[in-house]
PDB file of C-alpha atoms in Angstrom:
ATOM      1  CA  UNK A   1     100.701 149.194  79.983  1.00 42.00           C
ATOM      2  CA  UNK A   2      98.519 152.273  79.984  1.00 46.00           C
ATOM      3  CA  UNK A   3      98.711 152.807  83.737  1.00 58.00           C
ATOM      4  CA  UNK A   4     101.838 154.406  85.112  1.00 83.00           C
ATOM      5  CA  UNK A   5     101.839 152.055  88.106  1.00 78.00           C
ATOM      6  CA  UNK A   6     100.621 148.481  87.716  1.00 88.00           C
ATOM      7  CA  UNK A   7     100.430 146.107  90.672  1.00 88.00           C
ATOM      8  CA  UNK A   8     101.106 142.392  90.171  1.00 89.00           C
ATOM      9  CA  UNK A   9     101.244 139.468  92.588  1.00 89.00           C
ATOM     10  CA  UNK A  10     104.029 136.872  92.553  1.00 86.00           C
ATOM     11  CA  UNK A  11     106.947 136.278  90.188  1.00 84.00           C
ATOM     12  CA  UNK A  12     104.850 134.276  87.728  1.00 85.00           C
ATOM     13  CA  UNK A  13     102.407 137.124  87.196  1.00 88.00           C
ATOM     14  CA  UNK A  14     105.363 139.494  87.032  1.00 87.00           C
ATOM     15  CA  UNK A  15     106.781 137.438  84.176  1.00 86.00           C
ATOM     16  CA  UNK A  16     103.423 137.299  82.424  1.00 86.00           C
ATOM     17  CA  UNK A  17     102.676 141.023  82.765  1.00 84.00           C
ATOM     18  CA  UNK A  18     106.161 142.519  82.571  1.00 84.00           C
ATOM     19  CA  UNK A  19     108.417 139.795  81.164  1.00 83.00           C
ATOM     20  CA  UNK A  20     108.574 141.592  77.824  1.00 85.00           C
ATOM     21  CA  UNK A  21     109.880 144.693  79.601  1.00 85.00           C
ATOM     22  CA  UNK A  22     112.618 142.736  81.343  1.00 82.00           C
ATOM     23  CA  UNK A  23     113.615 141.047  78.106  1.00 82.00           C
ATOM     24  CA  UNK A  24     113.383 144.313  76.190  1.00 84.00           C
ATOM     25  CA  UNK A  25     116.066 146.273  78.059  1.00 87.00           C
ATOM     26  CA  UNK A  26     118.750 147.290  75.569  1.00 89.00           C
ATOM     27  CA  UNK A  27     120.753 150.081  77.221  1.00 92.00           C
ATOM     28  CA  UNK A  28     120.847 149.576  80.998  1.00 94.00           C
ATOM     29  CA  UNK A  29     119.637 147.001  83.515  1.00 94.00           C
ATOM     30  CA  UNK A  30     119.900 147.988  87.193  1.00 95.00           C
ATOM     31  CA  UNK A  31     118.934 145.703  90.071  1.00 94.00           C
ATOM     32  CA  UNK A  32     119.089 146.310  93.828  1.00 95.00           C
ATOM     33  CA  UNK A  33     117.976 143.417  96.030  1.00 92.00           C
ATOM     34  CA  UNK A  34     118.597 142.295  99.583  1.00 86.00           C
ATOM     35  CA  UNK A  35     116.962 138.908  99.030  1.00 78.00           C
ATOM     36  CA  UNK A  36     118.529 137.275  95.945  1.00 75.00           C
ATOM     37  CA  UNK A  37     115.234 135.531  95.177  1.00 79.00           C
ATOM     38  CA  UNK A  38     113.196 138.767  95.077  1.00 84.00           C
ATOM     39  CA  UNK A  39     113.304 139.037  91.283  1.00 84.00           C
ATOM     40  CA  UNK A  40     114.089 135.399  90.483  1.00 76.00           C
ATOM     41  CA  UNK A  41     111.710 134.718  87.605  1.00 67.00           C
ATOM     42  CA  UNK A  42     110.897 131.106  86.716  1.00 57.00           C
ATOM     43  CA  UNK A  43     112.813 129.706  83.780  1.00 52.00           C
ATOM     44  CA  UNK A  44     116.289 130.163  82.455  1.00 50.00           C
ATOM     45  CA  UNK A  45     117.661 133.730  82.676  1.00 54.00           C
ATOM     46  CA  UNK A  46     118.013 135.395  79.261  1.00 57.00           C
ATOM     47  CA  UNK A  47     121.443 136.061  77.817  1.00 64.00           C
ATOM     48  CA  UNK A  48     122.645 139.664  78.107  1.00 68.00           C
ATOM     49  CA  UNK A  49     122.057 141.536  74.845  1.00 71.00           C
ATOM     50  CA  UNK A  50     125.133 143.117  73.282  1.00 77.00           C
ATOM     51  CA  UNK A  51     125.625 146.650  74.559  1.00 84.00           C
ATOM     52  CA  UNK A  52     123.415 146.247  77.636  1.00 91.00           C
ATOM     53  CA  UNK A  53     125.070 147.678  80.761  1.00 92.00           C
ATOM     54  CA  UNK A  54     124.204 145.488  83.750  1.00 92.00           C
ATOM     55  CA  UNK A  55     124.692 146.588  87.360  1.00 95.00           C
ATOM     56  CA  UNK A  56     123.465 144.513  90.292  1.00 95.00           C
ATOM     57  CA  UNK A  57     123.643 145.615  93.931  1.00 95.00           C
ATOM     58  CA  UNK A  58     123.167 143.133  96.786  1.00 93.00           C
ATOM     59  CA  UNK A  59     123.780 143.096 100.516  1.00 88.00           C
ATOM     60  CA  UNK A  60     126.300 140.802 102.204  1.00 81.00           C
ATOM     61  CA  UNK A  61     123.476 138.286 102.649  1.00 81.00           C
ATOM     62  CA  UNK A  62     124.304 136.923  99.209  1.00 84.00           C
ATOM     63  CA  UNK A  63     127.780 135.894 100.378  1.00 78.00           C
ATOM     64  CA  UNK A  64     126.233 133.032 102.351  1.00 74.00           C
ATOM     65  CA  UNK A  65     124.549 131.625  99.234  1.00 81.00           C
ATOM     66  CA  UNK A  66     127.202 129.828  97.127  1.00 80.00           C
ATOM     67  CA  UNK A  67     124.938 129.143  94.133  1.00 84.00           C
ATOM     68  CA  UNK A  68     123.799 132.765  93.891  1.00 85.00           C
ATOM     69  CA  UNK A  69     127.329 134.023  94.418  1.00 84.00           C
ATOM     70  CA  UNK A  70     128.581 131.779  91.614  1.00 85.00           C
ATOM     71  CA  UNK A  71     125.837 133.150  89.341  1.00 86.00           C
ATOM     72  CA  UNK A  72     126.829 136.739  90.150  1.00 89.00           C
ATOM     73  CA  UNK A  73     130.421 135.932  89.238  1.00 88.00           C
ATOM     74  CA  UNK A  74     129.247 134.694  85.825  1.00 89.00           C
ATOM     75  CA  UNK A  75     127.590 138.087  85.349  1.00 89.00           C
ATOM     76  CA  UNK A  76     130.873 139.885  85.987  1.00 91.00           C
ATOM     77  CA  UNK A  77     132.673 137.460  83.676  1.00 90.00           C
ATOM     78  CA  UNK A  78     130.141 138.394  80.983  1.00 88.00           C
ATOM     79  CA  UNK A  79     130.897 142.098  81.372  1.00 90.00           C
ATOM     80  CA  UNK A  80     128.303 143.055  83.979  1.00 92.00           C
ATOM     81  CA  UNK A  81     129.124 144.735  87.283  1.00 94.00           C
ATOM     82  CA  UNK A  82     128.150 143.564  90.761  1.00 94.00           C
ATOM     83  CA  UNK A  83     128.623 145.371  94.054  1.00 93.00           C
ATOM     84  CA  UNK A  84     127.939 144.509  97.687  1.00 90.00           C
ATOM     85  CA  UNK A  85     126.262 147.149  99.843  1.00 87.00           C
ATOM     86  CA  UNK A  86     127.505 147.712 103.367  1.00 78.00           C
ATOM     87  CA  UNK A  87     124.094 149.034 104.434  1.00 79.00           C
ATOM     88  CA  UNK A  88     120.628 147.493 104.149  1.00 80.00           C
ATOM     89  CA  UNK A  89     118.810 148.445 100.969  1.00 86.00           C
ATOM     90  CA  UNK A  90     115.808 150.641 101.656  1.00 80.00           C
ATOM     91  CA  UNK A  91     114.020 149.398  98.552  1.00 86.00           C
ATOM     92  CA  UNK A  92     114.444 146.457  96.230  1.00 93.00           C
ATOM     93  CA  UNK A  93     114.032 147.506  92.615  1.00 95.00           C
ATOM     94  CA  UNK A  94     114.882 146.950  88.980  1.00 94.00           C
ATOM     95  CA  UNK A  95     115.320 149.864  86.570  1.00 95.00           C
ATOM     96  CA  UNK A  96     115.228 149.216  82.819  1.00 94.00           C
ATOM     97  CA  UNK A  97     116.738 151.752  80.427  1.00 95.00           C
ATOM     98  CA  UNK A  98     115.708 154.511  82.883  1.00 95.00           C
ATOM     99  CA  UNK A  99     112.193 154.151  81.445  1.00 93.00           C
ATOM    100  CA  UNK A 100     110.604 151.448  83.591  1.00 93.00           C
ATOM    101  CA  UNK A 101     111.080 150.471  87.239  1.00 95.00           C
ATOM    102  CA  UNK A 102     109.868 147.379  89.068  1.00 94.00           C
ATOM    103  CA  UNK A 103     109.539 147.761  92.829  1.00 94.00           C
ATOM    104  CA  UNK A 104     109.303 144.801  95.184  1.00 92.00           C
ATOM    105  CA  UNK A 105     106.581 145.212  97.787  1.00 89.00           C
ATOM    106  CA  UNK A 106     105.323 143.272 100.776  1.00 86.00           C
ATOM    107  CA  UNK A 107     104.686 139.536 100.873  1.00 84.00           C
ATOM    108  CA  UNK A 108     101.015 138.570 101.085  1.00 82.00           C
ATOM    109  CA  UNK A 109      99.940 134.969 101.636  1.00 81.00           C
ATOM    110  CA  UNK A 110     103.295 133.653 100.523  1.00 83.00           C
ATOM    111  CA  UNK A 111     103.563 135.792  97.393  1.00 86.00           C
ATOM    112  CA  UNK A 112     105.349 139.073  96.941  1.00 89.00           C
ATOM    113  CA  UNK A 113     103.658 142.066  95.352  1.00 91.00           C
ATOM    114  CA  UNK A 114     105.417 144.135  92.687  1.00 93.00           C
ATOM    115  CA  UNK A 115     104.747 147.561  91.271  1.00 92.00           C
ATOM    116  CA  UNK A 116     105.611 148.184  87.629  1.00 92.00           C
ATOM    117  CA  UNK A 117     106.241 151.922  87.261  1.00 93.00           C
ATOM    118  CA  UNK A 118     106.415 153.855  83.987  1.00 92.00           C
ATOM    119  CA  UNK A 119     106.009 157.422  85.291  1.00 93.00           C
ATOM    120  CA  UNK A 120     109.204 159.185  84.040  1.00 93.00           C
ATOM    121  CA  UNK A 121     109.726 161.305  87.167  1.00 94.00           C
ATOM    122  CA  UNK A 122     109.283 158.382  89.533  1.00 94.00           C
ATOM    123  CA  UNK A 123     111.560 156.143  87.453  1.00 95.00           C
ATOM    124  CA  UNK A 124     114.207 158.883  87.407  1.00 95.00           C
ATOM    125  CA  UNK A 125     114.016 159.181  91.205  1.00 95.00           C
ATOM    126  CA  UNK A 126     114.403 155.427  91.671  1.00 95.00           C
ATOM    127  CA  UNK A 127     117.376 155.447  89.325  1.00 95.00           C
ATOM    128  CA  UNK A 128     119.010 158.247  91.326  1.00 95.00           C
ATOM    129  CA  UNK A 129     118.549 156.307  94.570  1.00 94.00           C
ATOM    130  CA  UNK A 130     120.175 153.296  92.956  1.00 95.00           C
ATOM    131  CA  UNK A 131     123.133 155.383  91.786  1.00 95.00           C
ATOM    132  CA  UNK A 132     123.687 156.750  95.304  1.00 93.00           C
ATOM    133  CA  UNK A 133     123.610 153.265  96.856  1.00 92.00           C
ATOM    134  CA  UNK A 134     125.849 151.933  94.112  1.00 95.00           C
ATOM    135  CA  UNK A 135     128.561 154.510  94.791  1.00 92.00           C
ATOM    136  CA  UNK A 136     128.925 153.322  98.388  1.00 86.00           C
ATOM    137  CA  UNK A 137     129.103 149.630  97.446  1.00 87.00           C
ATOM    138  CA  UNK A 138     132.136 147.378  97.091  1.00 87.00           C
ATOM    139  CA  UNK A 139     132.908 145.627  93.806  1.00 90.00           C
ATOM    140  CA  UNK A 140     132.361 141.887  93.999  1.00 88.00           C
ATOM    141  CA  UNK A 141     135.913 141.363  92.744  1.00 83.00           C
ATOM    142  CA  UNK A 142     137.172 142.998  95.955  1.00 80.00           C
ATOM    143  CA  UNK A 143     135.018 140.810  98.206  1.00 76.00           C
ATOM    144  CA  UNK A 144     136.630 137.680  99.665  1.00 67.00           C
ATOM    145  CA  UNK A 145     135.313 134.504  98.060  1.00 64.00           C
ATOM    146  CA  UNK A 146     134.099 131.958 100.669  1.00 58.00           C
ATOM    147  CA  UNK A 147     135.595 129.277  98.438  1.00 60.00           C
ATOM    148  CA  UNK A 148     139.035 130.686  99.256  1.00 63.00           C
ATOM    149  CA  UNK A 149     138.632 129.390 102.789  1.00 63.00           C
ATOM    150  CA  UNK A 150     138.671 131.085 106.194  1.00 64.00           C
ATOM    151  CA  UNK A 151     140.651 134.259 106.884  1.00 67.00           C
ATOM    152  CA  UNK A 152     144.272 134.006 108.023  1.00 73.00           C
ATOM    153  CA  UNK A 153     144.822 132.779 111.560  1.00 79.00           C
ATOM    154  CA  UNK A 154     144.038 135.581 113.991  1.00 83.00           C
ATOM    155  CA  UNK A 155     145.001 135.861 117.625  1.00 86.00           C
ATOM    156  CA  UNK A 156     142.411 135.855 120.412  1.00 87.00           C
ATOM    157  CA  UNK A 157     142.420 139.661 120.507  1.00 90.00           C
ATOM    158  CA  UNK A 158     141.429 140.105 116.864  1.00 90.00           C
ATOM    159  CA  UNK A 159     138.927 137.277 116.324  1.00 88.00           C
ATOM    160  CA  UNK A 160     136.108 138.994 118.270  1.00 90.00           C
ATOM    161  CA  UNK A 161     136.849 142.260 116.424  1.00 91.00           C
ATOM    162  CA  UNK A 162     136.270 140.444 113.129  1.00 86.00           C
ATOM    163  CA  UNK A 163     132.943 139.102 114.386  1.00 85.00           C
ATOM    164  CA  UNK A 164     131.810 142.565 115.511  1.00 87.00           C
ATOM    165  CA  UNK A 165     132.727 144.105 112.164  1.00 84.00           C
ATOM    166  CA  UNK A 166     130.677 141.403 110.476  1.00 76.00           C
ATOM    167  CA  UNK A 167     127.695 142.394 112.627  1.00 78.00           C
ATOM    168  CA  UNK A 168     128.067 146.041 111.658  1.00 77.00           C
ATOM    169  CA  UNK A 169     128.418 147.292 115.248  1.00 84.00           C
ATOM    170  CA  UNK A 170     129.372 150.895 115.890  1.00 89.00           C
ATOM    171  CA  UNK A 171     132.759 151.517 117.495  1.00 93.00           C
ATOM    172  CA  UNK A 172     131.121 152.521 120.747  1.00 95.00           C
ATOM    173  CA  UNK A 173     128.882 149.441 120.920  1.00 93.00           C
ATOM    174  CA  UNK A 174     131.726 147.111 119.951  1.00 93.00           C
ATOM    175  CA  UNK A 175     134.059 148.617 122.555  1.00 94.00           C
ATOM    176  CA  UNK A 176     131.426 148.150 125.253  1.00 94.00           C
ATOM    177  CA  UNK A 177     130.929 144.503 124.318  1.00 94.00           C
ATOM    178  CA  UNK A 178     134.651 143.873 124.477  1.00 94.00           C
ATOM    179  CA  UNK A 179     135.096 145.877 127.666  1.00 94.00           C
ATOM    180  CA  UNK A 180     137.743 148.161 126.166  1.00 94.00           C
ATOM    181  CA  UNK A 181     137.991 151.836 125.275  1.00 95.00           C
ATOM    182  CA  UNK A 182     136.902 153.080 121.861  1.00 94.00           C
ATOM    183  CA  UNK A 183     140.516 154.061 121.172  1.00 95.00           C
ATOM    184  CA  UNK A 184     141.711 150.532 121.937  1.00 95.00           C
ATOM    185  CA  UNK A 185     138.980 149.034 119.770  1.00 94.00           C
ATOM    186  CA  UNK A 186     139.910 151.249 116.833  1.00 94.00           C
ATOM    187  CA  UNK A 187     143.552 150.236 117.201  1.00 94.00           C
ATOM    188  CA  UNK A 188     142.510 146.584 117.069  1.00 93.00           C
ATOM    189  CA  UNK A 189     140.426 147.260 113.965  1.00 93.00           C
ATOM    190  CA  UNK A 190     143.482 148.763 112.289  1.00 93.00           C
ATOM    191  CA  UNK A 191     145.558 145.731 113.305  1.00 91.00           C
ATOM    192  CA  UNK A 192     142.852 143.426 111.951  1.00 90.00           C
ATOM    193  CA  UNK A 193     142.689 145.219 108.600  1.00 87.00           C
ATOM    194  CA  UNK A 194     146.460 144.956 108.289  1.00 88.00           C
ATOM    195  CA  UNK A 195     146.349 141.233 109.090  1.00 86.00           C
ATOM    196  CA  UNK A 196     143.655 140.615 106.469  1.00 82.00           C
ATOM    197  CA  UNK A 197     145.102 142.928 103.842  1.00 80.00           C
ATOM    198  CA  UNK A 198     141.766 144.772 103.774  1.00 81.00           C
ATOM    199  CA  UNK A 199     141.465 148.324 102.495  1.00 80.00           C
ATOM    200  CA  UNK A 200     138.211 149.102 104.319  1.00 81.00           C
ATOM    201  CA  UNK A 201     136.323 148.031 107.415  1.00 83.00           C
ATOM    202  CA  UNK A 202     133.536 146.689 105.265  1.00 79.00           C
ATOM    203  CA  UNK A 203     135.938 144.544 103.297  1.00 78.00           C
ATOM    204  CA  UNK A 204     137.390 143.198 106.546  1.00 80.00           C
ATOM    205  CA  UNK A 205     133.933 142.537 107.988  1.00 77.00           C
ATOM    206  CA  UNK A 206     133.076 140.400 104.968  1.00 73.00           C
ATOM    207  CA  UNK A 207     135.640 137.881 106.179  1.00 71.00           C
ATOM    208  CA  UNK A 208     133.563 137.211 109.294  1.00 65.00           C
ATOM    209  CA  UNK A 209     131.821 133.793 109.369  1.00 60.00           C
ATOM    210  CA  UNK A 210     128.193 133.976 108.190  1.00 55.00           C
ATOM    211  CA  UNK A 211     125.266 131.938 109.476  1.00 49.00           C
TER     212      UNK A 211
END
């Protein structure tokens, strides 16, 4: 591709115009996506080449999708790494060998637009943003598997705290909704984490039921 930014429409055109780039990654494959179907190309996914470092970053949305979650676990079993982001992802992107980036754009008439970027400075910036988001994520291995069943039985005081953590409420907003002080809410969060055996609030919040 001579242009440093090429715009394509839909996953089929993405495969046709940039499929060789996706298949050609040999050193590093990075993917950050809120919607698991953002970069879902038609056809069977290729097998990971030997030596290719794979890192995929998703939001907790993926935890409500058993088939996608099972697929992500096969990636980790194959040597790849998957993390769950506690915060929404500002941009959905793929970075290939730090040489090419694919950015997901807006949806137009039922099809998503993508930008294929080869400008070295822009690709480096996208890679740096991915690295920063990755560092704040939680490894999939540390995320409760929905197949393991519901969290341990919680008393009436802790169940609403779990729900509020799952919503990502601030301490102040959560305390107001429960009608308690911030100090009392934080004590209940600590009690909840102890009951769940969680090492972080995010990890505890992942045990909350998802729609």
